[in-house]
GROMACS .gro file of C-alpha atoms in nm:
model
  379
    1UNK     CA    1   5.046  11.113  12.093
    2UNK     CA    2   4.951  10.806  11.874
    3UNK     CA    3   5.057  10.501  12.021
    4UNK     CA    4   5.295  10.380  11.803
    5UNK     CA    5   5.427  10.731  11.799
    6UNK     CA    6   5.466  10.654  12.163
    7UNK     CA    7   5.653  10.344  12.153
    8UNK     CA    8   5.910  10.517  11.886
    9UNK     CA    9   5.974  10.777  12.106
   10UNK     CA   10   6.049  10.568  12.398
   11UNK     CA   11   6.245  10.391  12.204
   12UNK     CA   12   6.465  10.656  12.102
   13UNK     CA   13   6.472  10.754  12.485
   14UNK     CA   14   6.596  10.372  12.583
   15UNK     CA   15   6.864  10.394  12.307
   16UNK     CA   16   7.022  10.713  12.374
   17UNK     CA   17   7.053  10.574  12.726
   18UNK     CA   18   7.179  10.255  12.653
   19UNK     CA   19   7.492  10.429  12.424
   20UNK     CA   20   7.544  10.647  12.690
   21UNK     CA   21   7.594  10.389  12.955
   22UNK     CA   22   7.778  10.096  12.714
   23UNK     CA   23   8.022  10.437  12.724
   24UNK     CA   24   8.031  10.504  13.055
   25UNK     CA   25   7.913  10.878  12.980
   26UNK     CA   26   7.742  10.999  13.262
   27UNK     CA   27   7.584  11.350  13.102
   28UNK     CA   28   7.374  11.404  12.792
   29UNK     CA   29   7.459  11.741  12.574
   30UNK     CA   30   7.133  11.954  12.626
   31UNK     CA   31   7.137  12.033  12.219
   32UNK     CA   32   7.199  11.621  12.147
   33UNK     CA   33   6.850  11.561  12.341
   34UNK     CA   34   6.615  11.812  12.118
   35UNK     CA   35   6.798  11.725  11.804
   36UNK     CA   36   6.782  11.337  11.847
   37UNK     CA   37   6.431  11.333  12.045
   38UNK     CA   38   6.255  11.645  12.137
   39UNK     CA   39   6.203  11.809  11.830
   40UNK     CA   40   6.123  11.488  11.616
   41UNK     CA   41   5.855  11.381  11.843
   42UNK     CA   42   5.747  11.708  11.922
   43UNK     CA   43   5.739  11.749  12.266
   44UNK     CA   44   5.627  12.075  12.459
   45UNK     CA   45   5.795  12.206  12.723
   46UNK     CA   46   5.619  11.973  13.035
   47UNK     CA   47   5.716  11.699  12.825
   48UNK     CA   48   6.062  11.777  12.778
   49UNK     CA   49   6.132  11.824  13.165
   50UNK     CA   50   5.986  11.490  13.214
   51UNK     CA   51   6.222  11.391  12.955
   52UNK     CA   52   6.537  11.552  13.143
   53UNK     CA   53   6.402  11.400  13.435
   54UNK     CA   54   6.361  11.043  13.318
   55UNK     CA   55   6.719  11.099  13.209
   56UNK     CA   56   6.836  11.209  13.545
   57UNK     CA   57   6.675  10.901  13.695
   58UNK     CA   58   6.888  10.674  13.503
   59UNK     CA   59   7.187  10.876  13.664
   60UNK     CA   60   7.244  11.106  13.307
   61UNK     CA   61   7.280  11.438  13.445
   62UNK     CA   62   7.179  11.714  13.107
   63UNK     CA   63   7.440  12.018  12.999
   64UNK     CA   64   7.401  12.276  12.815
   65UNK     CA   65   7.683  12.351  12.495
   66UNK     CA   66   7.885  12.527  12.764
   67UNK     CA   67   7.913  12.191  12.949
   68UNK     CA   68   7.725  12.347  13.248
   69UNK     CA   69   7.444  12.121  13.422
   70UNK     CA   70   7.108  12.213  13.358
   71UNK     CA   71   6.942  12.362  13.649
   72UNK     CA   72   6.697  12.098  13.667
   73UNK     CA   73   6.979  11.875  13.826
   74UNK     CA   74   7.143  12.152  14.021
   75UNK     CA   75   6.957  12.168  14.381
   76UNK     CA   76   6.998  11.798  14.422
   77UNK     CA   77   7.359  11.780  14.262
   78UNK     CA   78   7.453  12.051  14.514
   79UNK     CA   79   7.287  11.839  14.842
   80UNK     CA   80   7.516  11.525  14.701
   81UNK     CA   81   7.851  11.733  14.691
   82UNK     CA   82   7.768  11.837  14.978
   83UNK     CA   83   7.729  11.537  15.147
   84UNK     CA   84   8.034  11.378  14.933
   85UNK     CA   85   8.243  11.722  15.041
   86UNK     CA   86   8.184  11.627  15.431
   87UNK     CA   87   8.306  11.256  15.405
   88UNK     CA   88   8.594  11.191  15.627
   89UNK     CA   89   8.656  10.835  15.522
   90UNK     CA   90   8.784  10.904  15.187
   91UNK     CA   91   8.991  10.524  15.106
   92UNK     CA   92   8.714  10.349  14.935
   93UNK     CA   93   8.592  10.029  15.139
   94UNK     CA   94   8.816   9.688  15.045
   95UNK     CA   95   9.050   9.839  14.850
   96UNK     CA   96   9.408   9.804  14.984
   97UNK     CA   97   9.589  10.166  15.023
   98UNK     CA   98   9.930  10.118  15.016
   99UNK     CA   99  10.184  10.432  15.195
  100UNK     CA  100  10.217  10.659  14.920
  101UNK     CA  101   9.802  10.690  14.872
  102UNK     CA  102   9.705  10.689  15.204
  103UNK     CA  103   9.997  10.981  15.280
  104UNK     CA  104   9.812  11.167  14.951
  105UNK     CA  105   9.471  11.136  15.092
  106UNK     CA  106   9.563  11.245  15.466
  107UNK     CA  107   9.782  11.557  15.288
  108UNK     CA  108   9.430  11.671  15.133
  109UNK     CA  109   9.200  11.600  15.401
  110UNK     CA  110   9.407  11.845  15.615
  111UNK     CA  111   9.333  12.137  15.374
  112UNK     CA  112   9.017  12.329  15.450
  113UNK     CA  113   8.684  12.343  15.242
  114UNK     CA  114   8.538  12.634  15.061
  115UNK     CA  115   8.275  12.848  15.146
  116UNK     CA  116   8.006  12.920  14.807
  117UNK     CA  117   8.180  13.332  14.879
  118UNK     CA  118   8.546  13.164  14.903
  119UNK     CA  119   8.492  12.999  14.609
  120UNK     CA  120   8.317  13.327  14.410
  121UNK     CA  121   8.649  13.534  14.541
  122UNK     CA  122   8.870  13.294  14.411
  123UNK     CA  123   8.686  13.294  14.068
  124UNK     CA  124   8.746  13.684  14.102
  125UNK     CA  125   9.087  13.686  14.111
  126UNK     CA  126   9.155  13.418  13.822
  127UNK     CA  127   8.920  13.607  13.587
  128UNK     CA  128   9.139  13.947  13.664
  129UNK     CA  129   9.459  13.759  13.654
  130UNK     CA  130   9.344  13.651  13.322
  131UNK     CA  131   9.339  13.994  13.149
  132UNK     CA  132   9.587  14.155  12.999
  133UNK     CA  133   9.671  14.414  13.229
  134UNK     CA  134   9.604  14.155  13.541
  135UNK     CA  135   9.874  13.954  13.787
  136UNK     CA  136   9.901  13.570  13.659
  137UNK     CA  137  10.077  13.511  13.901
  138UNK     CA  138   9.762  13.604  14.127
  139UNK     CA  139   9.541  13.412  13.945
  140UNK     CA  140   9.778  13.093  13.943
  141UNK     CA  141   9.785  13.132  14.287
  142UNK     CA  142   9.402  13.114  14.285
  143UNK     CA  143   9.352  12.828  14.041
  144UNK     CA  144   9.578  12.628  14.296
  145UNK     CA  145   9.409  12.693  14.656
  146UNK     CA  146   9.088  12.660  14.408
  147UNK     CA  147   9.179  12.295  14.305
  148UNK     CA  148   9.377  12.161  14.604
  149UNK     CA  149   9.027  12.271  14.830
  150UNK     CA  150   8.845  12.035  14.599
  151UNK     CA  151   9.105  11.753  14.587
  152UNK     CA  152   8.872  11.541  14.859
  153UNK     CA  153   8.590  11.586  14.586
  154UNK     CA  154   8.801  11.425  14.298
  155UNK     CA  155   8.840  11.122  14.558
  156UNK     CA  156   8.487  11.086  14.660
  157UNK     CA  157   8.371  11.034  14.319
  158UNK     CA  158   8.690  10.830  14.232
  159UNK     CA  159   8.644  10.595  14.499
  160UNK     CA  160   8.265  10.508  14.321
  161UNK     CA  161   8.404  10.376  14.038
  162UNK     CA  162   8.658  10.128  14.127
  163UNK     CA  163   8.657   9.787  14.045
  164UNK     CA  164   8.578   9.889  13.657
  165UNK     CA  165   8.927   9.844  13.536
  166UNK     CA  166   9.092  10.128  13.685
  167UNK     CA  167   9.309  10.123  13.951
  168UNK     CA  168   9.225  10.386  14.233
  169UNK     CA  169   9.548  10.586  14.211
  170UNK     CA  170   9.449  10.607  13.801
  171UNK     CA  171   9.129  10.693  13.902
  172UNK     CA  172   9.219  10.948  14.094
  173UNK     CA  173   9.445  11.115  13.824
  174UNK     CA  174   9.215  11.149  13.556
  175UNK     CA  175   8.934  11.289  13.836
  176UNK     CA  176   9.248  11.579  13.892
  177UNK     CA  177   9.230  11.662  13.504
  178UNK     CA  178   8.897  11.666  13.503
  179UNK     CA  179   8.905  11.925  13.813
  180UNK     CA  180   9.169  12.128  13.629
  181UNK     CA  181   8.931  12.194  13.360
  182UNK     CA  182   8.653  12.298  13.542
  183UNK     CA  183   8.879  12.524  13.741
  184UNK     CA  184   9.004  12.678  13.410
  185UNK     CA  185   8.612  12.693  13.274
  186UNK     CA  186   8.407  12.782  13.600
  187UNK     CA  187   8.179  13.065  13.534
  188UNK     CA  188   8.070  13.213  13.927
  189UNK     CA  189   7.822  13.434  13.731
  190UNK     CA  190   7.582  13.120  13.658
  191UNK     CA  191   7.521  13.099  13.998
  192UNK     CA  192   7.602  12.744  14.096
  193UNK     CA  193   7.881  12.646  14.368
  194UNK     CA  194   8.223  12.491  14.198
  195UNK     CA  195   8.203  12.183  14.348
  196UNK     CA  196   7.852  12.123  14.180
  197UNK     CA  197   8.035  12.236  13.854
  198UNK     CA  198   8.389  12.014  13.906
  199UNK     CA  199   8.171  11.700  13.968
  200UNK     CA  200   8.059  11.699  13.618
  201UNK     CA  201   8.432  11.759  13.511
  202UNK     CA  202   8.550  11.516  13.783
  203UNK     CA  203   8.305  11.250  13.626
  204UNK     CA  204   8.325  11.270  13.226
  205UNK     CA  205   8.704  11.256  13.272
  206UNK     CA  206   8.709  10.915  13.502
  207UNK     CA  207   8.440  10.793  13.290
  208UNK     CA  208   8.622  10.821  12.935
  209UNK     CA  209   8.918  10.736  13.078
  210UNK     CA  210   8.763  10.383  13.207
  211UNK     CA  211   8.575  10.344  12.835
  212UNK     CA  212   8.917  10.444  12.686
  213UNK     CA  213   9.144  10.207  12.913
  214UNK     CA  214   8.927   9.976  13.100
  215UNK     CA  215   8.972   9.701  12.841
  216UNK     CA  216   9.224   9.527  12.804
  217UNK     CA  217   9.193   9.549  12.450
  218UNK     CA  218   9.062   9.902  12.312
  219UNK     CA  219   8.753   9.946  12.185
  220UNK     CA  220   8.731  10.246  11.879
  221UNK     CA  221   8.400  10.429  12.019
  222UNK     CA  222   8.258  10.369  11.665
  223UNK     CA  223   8.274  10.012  11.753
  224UNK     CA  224   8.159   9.987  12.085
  225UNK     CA  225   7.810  10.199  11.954
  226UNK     CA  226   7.755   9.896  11.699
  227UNK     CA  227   7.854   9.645  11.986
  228UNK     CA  228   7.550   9.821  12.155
  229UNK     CA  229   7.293   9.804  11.850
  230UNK     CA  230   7.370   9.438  11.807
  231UNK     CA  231   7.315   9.355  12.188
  232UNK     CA  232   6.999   9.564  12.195
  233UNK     CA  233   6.894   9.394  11.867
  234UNK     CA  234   6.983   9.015  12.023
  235UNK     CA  235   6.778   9.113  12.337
  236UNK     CA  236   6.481   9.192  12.146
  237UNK     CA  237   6.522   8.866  11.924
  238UNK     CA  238   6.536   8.665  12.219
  239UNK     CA  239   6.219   8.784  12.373
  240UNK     CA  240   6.051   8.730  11.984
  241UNK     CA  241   6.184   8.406  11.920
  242UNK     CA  242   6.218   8.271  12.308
  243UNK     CA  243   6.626   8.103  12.217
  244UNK     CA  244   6.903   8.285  12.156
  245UNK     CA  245   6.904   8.434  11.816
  246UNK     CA  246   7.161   8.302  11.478
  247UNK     CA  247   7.375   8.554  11.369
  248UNK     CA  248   7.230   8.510  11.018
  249UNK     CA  249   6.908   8.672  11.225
  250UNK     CA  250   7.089   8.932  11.345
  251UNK     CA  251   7.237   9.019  11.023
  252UNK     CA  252   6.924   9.005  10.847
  253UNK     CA  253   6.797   9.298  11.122
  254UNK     CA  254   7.098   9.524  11.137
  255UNK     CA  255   7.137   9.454  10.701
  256UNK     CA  256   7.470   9.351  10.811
  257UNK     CA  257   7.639   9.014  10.655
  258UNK     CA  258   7.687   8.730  10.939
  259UNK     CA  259   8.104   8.728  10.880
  260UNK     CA  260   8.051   9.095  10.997
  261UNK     CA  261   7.816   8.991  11.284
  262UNK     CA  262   8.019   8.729  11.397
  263UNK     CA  263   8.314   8.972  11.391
  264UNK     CA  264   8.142   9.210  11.614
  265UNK     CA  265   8.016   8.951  11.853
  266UNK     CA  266   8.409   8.822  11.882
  267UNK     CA  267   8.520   9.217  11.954
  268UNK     CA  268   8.250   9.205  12.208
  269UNK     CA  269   8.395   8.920  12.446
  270UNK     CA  270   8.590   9.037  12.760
  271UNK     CA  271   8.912   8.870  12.709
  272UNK     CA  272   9.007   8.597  13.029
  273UNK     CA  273   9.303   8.527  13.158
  274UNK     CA  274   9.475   8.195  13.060
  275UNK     CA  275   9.555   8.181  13.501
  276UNK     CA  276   9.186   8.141  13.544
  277UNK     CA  277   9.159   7.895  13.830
  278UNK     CA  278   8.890   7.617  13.735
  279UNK     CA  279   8.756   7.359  13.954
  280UNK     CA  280   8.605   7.340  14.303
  281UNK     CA  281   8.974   7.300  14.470
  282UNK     CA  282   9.130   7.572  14.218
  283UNK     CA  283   9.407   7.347  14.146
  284UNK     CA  284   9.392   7.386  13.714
  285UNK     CA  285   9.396   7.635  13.548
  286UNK     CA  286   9.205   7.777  13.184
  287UNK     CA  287   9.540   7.701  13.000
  288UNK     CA  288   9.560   7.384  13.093
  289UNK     CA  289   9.301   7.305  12.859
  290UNK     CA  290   9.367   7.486  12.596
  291UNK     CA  291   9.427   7.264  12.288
  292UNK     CA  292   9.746   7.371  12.140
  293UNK     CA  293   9.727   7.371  11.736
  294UNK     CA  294  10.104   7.348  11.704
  295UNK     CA  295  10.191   7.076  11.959
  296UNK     CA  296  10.311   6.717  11.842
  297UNK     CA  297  10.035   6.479  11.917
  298UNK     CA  298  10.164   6.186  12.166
  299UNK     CA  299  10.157   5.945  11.900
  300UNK     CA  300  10.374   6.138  11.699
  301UNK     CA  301  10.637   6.204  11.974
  302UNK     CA  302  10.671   5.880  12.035
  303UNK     CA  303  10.727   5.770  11.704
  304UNK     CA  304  10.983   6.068  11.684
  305UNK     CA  305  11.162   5.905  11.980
  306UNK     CA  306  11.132   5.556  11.831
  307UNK     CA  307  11.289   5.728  11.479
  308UNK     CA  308  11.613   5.867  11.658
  309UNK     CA  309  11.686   5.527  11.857
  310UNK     CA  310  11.650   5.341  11.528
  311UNK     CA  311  11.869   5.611  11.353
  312UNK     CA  312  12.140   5.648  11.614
  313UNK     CA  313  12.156   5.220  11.623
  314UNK     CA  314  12.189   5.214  11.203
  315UNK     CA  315  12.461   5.506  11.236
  316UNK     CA  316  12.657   5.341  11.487
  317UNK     CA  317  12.705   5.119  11.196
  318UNK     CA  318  12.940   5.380  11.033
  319UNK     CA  319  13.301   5.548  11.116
  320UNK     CA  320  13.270   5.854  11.333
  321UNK     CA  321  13.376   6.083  11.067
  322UNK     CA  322  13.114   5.918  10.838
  323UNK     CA  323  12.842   5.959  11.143
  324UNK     CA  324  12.974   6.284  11.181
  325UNK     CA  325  12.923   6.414  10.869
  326UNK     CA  326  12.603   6.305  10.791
  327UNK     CA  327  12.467   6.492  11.116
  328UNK     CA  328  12.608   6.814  10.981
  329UNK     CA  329  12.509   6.767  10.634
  330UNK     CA  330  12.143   6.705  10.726
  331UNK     CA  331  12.133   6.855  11.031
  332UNK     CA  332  11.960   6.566  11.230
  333UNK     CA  333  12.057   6.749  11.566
  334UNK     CA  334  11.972   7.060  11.526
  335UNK     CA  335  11.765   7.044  11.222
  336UNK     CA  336  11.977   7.281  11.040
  337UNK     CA  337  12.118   7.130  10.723
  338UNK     CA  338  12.502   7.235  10.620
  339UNK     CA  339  12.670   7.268  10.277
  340UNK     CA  340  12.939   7.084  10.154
  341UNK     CA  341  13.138   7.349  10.206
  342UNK     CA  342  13.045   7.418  10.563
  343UNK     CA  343  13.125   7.058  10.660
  344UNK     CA  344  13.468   7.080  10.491
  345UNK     CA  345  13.568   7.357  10.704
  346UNK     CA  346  13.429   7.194  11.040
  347UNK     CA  347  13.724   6.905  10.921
  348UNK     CA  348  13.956   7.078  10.781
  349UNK     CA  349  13.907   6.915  10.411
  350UNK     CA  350  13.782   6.988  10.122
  351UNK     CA  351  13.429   7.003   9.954
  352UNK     CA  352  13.491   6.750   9.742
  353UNK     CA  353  13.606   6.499  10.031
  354UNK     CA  354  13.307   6.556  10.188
  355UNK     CA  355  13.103   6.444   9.870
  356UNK     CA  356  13.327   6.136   9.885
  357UNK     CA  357  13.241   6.043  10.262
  358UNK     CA  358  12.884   6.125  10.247
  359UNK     CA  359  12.835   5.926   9.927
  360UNK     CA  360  12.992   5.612  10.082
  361UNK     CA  361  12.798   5.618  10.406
  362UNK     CA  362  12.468   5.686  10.239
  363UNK     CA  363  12.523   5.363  10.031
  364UNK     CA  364  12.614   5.157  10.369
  365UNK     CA  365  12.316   5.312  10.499
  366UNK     CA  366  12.114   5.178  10.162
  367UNK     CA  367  12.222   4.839  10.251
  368UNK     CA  368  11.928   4.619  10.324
  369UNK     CA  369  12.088   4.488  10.655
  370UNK     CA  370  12.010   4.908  10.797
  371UNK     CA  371  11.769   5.019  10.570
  372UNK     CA  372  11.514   4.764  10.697
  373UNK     CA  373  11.536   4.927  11.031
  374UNK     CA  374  11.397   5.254  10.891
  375UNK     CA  375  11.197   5.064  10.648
  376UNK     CA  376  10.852   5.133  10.859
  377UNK     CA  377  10.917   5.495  10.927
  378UNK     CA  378  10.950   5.601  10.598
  379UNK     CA  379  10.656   5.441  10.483
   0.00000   0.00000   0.00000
């Protein structure tokens, strides 16, 4: 193979890895790998087990359209379950259990393990509960002793992936769907052991459900593949250009406008919490220095405060009814301004009286004796 031939195809091999991982997909559809790689680059059949192989090193295990692991992967998935399968500690390490969890994973550890012929029986029996002259209730009966014997399993793997967002008990949950399928889809005929089958189950489900609900803020999948090209793009960019790259120059290389790159790069942040401590002692916080757009500026408050003590000494000047009524009708205590109408009511006169006494104060209030006092703040 040519050399730039070569560094195309590995290439293509480094970006099908990188979406899988930005994803948090931990398998690689069989069909996906010739269609995208394989057949475009030709590759015989040495190559393309070095190909599954280099994808199992990055921790991508390959299945075929059935969702069954390639056998490639099988002997040394089988020695990990097995290993995983015999662990006794099953709370993962500084993670606080609290009662209910820790009774959960003492009620599973007490029921016993499989043997590769237990598991084939069981199989048995759901497949001729499943017809319709068979007993469901049989093969109900079989699905559960077939899932609770692999409920240790689900929290083995579960207990690898927290701190990504997930709580353990959620973790745990979506491993249990994921076991439920394989239960419902294991085929004893291939030849594998369950619990080599269930771990691939176990794992796609905890690892869509962290890509799905990790974040804070959801990410459409669409999205989070662009989010991908552009970092991939601005790592290459920075090892050209030795700085961190202008979004006009990472528009130019996606042909994407720099509004649109700029948009993606915002998506991209990790939101952080306003209670972020900051400082050696911890004693602020991010908030505290946050700029808030809509806050009166000190200047401004204090000439507020300076407003209202001028205002309340030039309407001391008037009666109490006049005082009164101005307040109401301009709503300089609660900002809300009243109709004549409204007023007249809160008196017990009439609209026009009101006219009357608001006319007369406002021309006291245009006297120059008080309207020098407000002179500067309406300037």
């Amino acid at each position: 193979m040519a050399n730039t031939e070569t560094k195309k195809l590995n290439q293509a091999i480094t970006d099908l890895i990188d979406e899988k991982k930005v994803l948090h997909i931990t398998v690689v559809d069989y069909t996906e790998l010739t269609e995208k790689i394989a057949i475009p680059y030709k590759l015989d059949k040495d190559e393309i087990e070095e190909l599954i192989q280099q994808f199992e090193d990055q921790g991508l295990g390959i299945v075929d359209e059935d969702g069954d692991p390639m056998h490639l992967q099988v002997e040394k998935e089988e020695v990990m379950v097995d290993e995983i399968m015999g662990e006794n500690d099953l709370a993962p390490k500084g993670v606080k259990i609290n009662d209910p969890v820790r009774m959960y994973l003492k009620e599973i550890g007490r029921v016993d393990l499989l043997t590769a012929d237990e598991e084939v029986q069981l199989a048995k029996r759901i497949e001729a509960g499943d017809k319709d002259d068979g007993d469901a209730e049989d093969a109900a009966a079989a699905r559960d002793e077939l899932a609770e014997a692999n409920l240790r399993l689900v929290v083995s793997i579960a207990k690898r992936y927290v701190g990504r967002g997930m709580s353990f008990l959620d973790l745990i949950q979506e491993g249990n769907m994921g076991l439920m399928k394989a239960v419902n889809k294991f085929d004893y005929t291939k030849g594998f052991k369950f619990s080599t089958y269930a771990t691939w189950w176990i794992r796609q489900a905890i690892t869509r459900a962290i890509a799905d609900q990790a974040r804070t803020i959801r990410i459409p999948v669409h999205m989070v593949e662009t989010i991908n090209k552009l970092s991939r793009i601005q790592r290459n960019l920075v090892k050209e250009l030795g700085r961190d790259p202008a979004p006009e120059e990472i528009g130019a290389e996606m042909d994407l406008p720099t509004e649109k790159v700029r948009e993606i790069l915002k998506i991209s942040q990790d939101p952080v919490s306003l209670e972020t401590p900051i400082g050696e002692e911890n004693d602020s916080h991010l908030g505290d220095f946050i700029e808030d757009d809509e806050a009166i500026s000190p200047e401004e408050n204090t000439s507020g405060e300076l407003l209202k003590e001028e205002l309340r000494d030039v309407l001391d000047t008037l009666t109490d009814r006049e005082e009164n009524v101005l307040r109401l009708r301009f709503g300089l205590d609660d900002g809300r301004q009243r109709t004549l109408e409204d007023v007249g009511k809160v008196f017990g006169v009439t609209r026009e009286r009101i006219r009357q006494i608001e006319a007369k104060a406002l021309r006291k209030l245009r006297h120059p004796s008080r309207s020098k006092q407000l002179k500067d703040f309406l300037e």
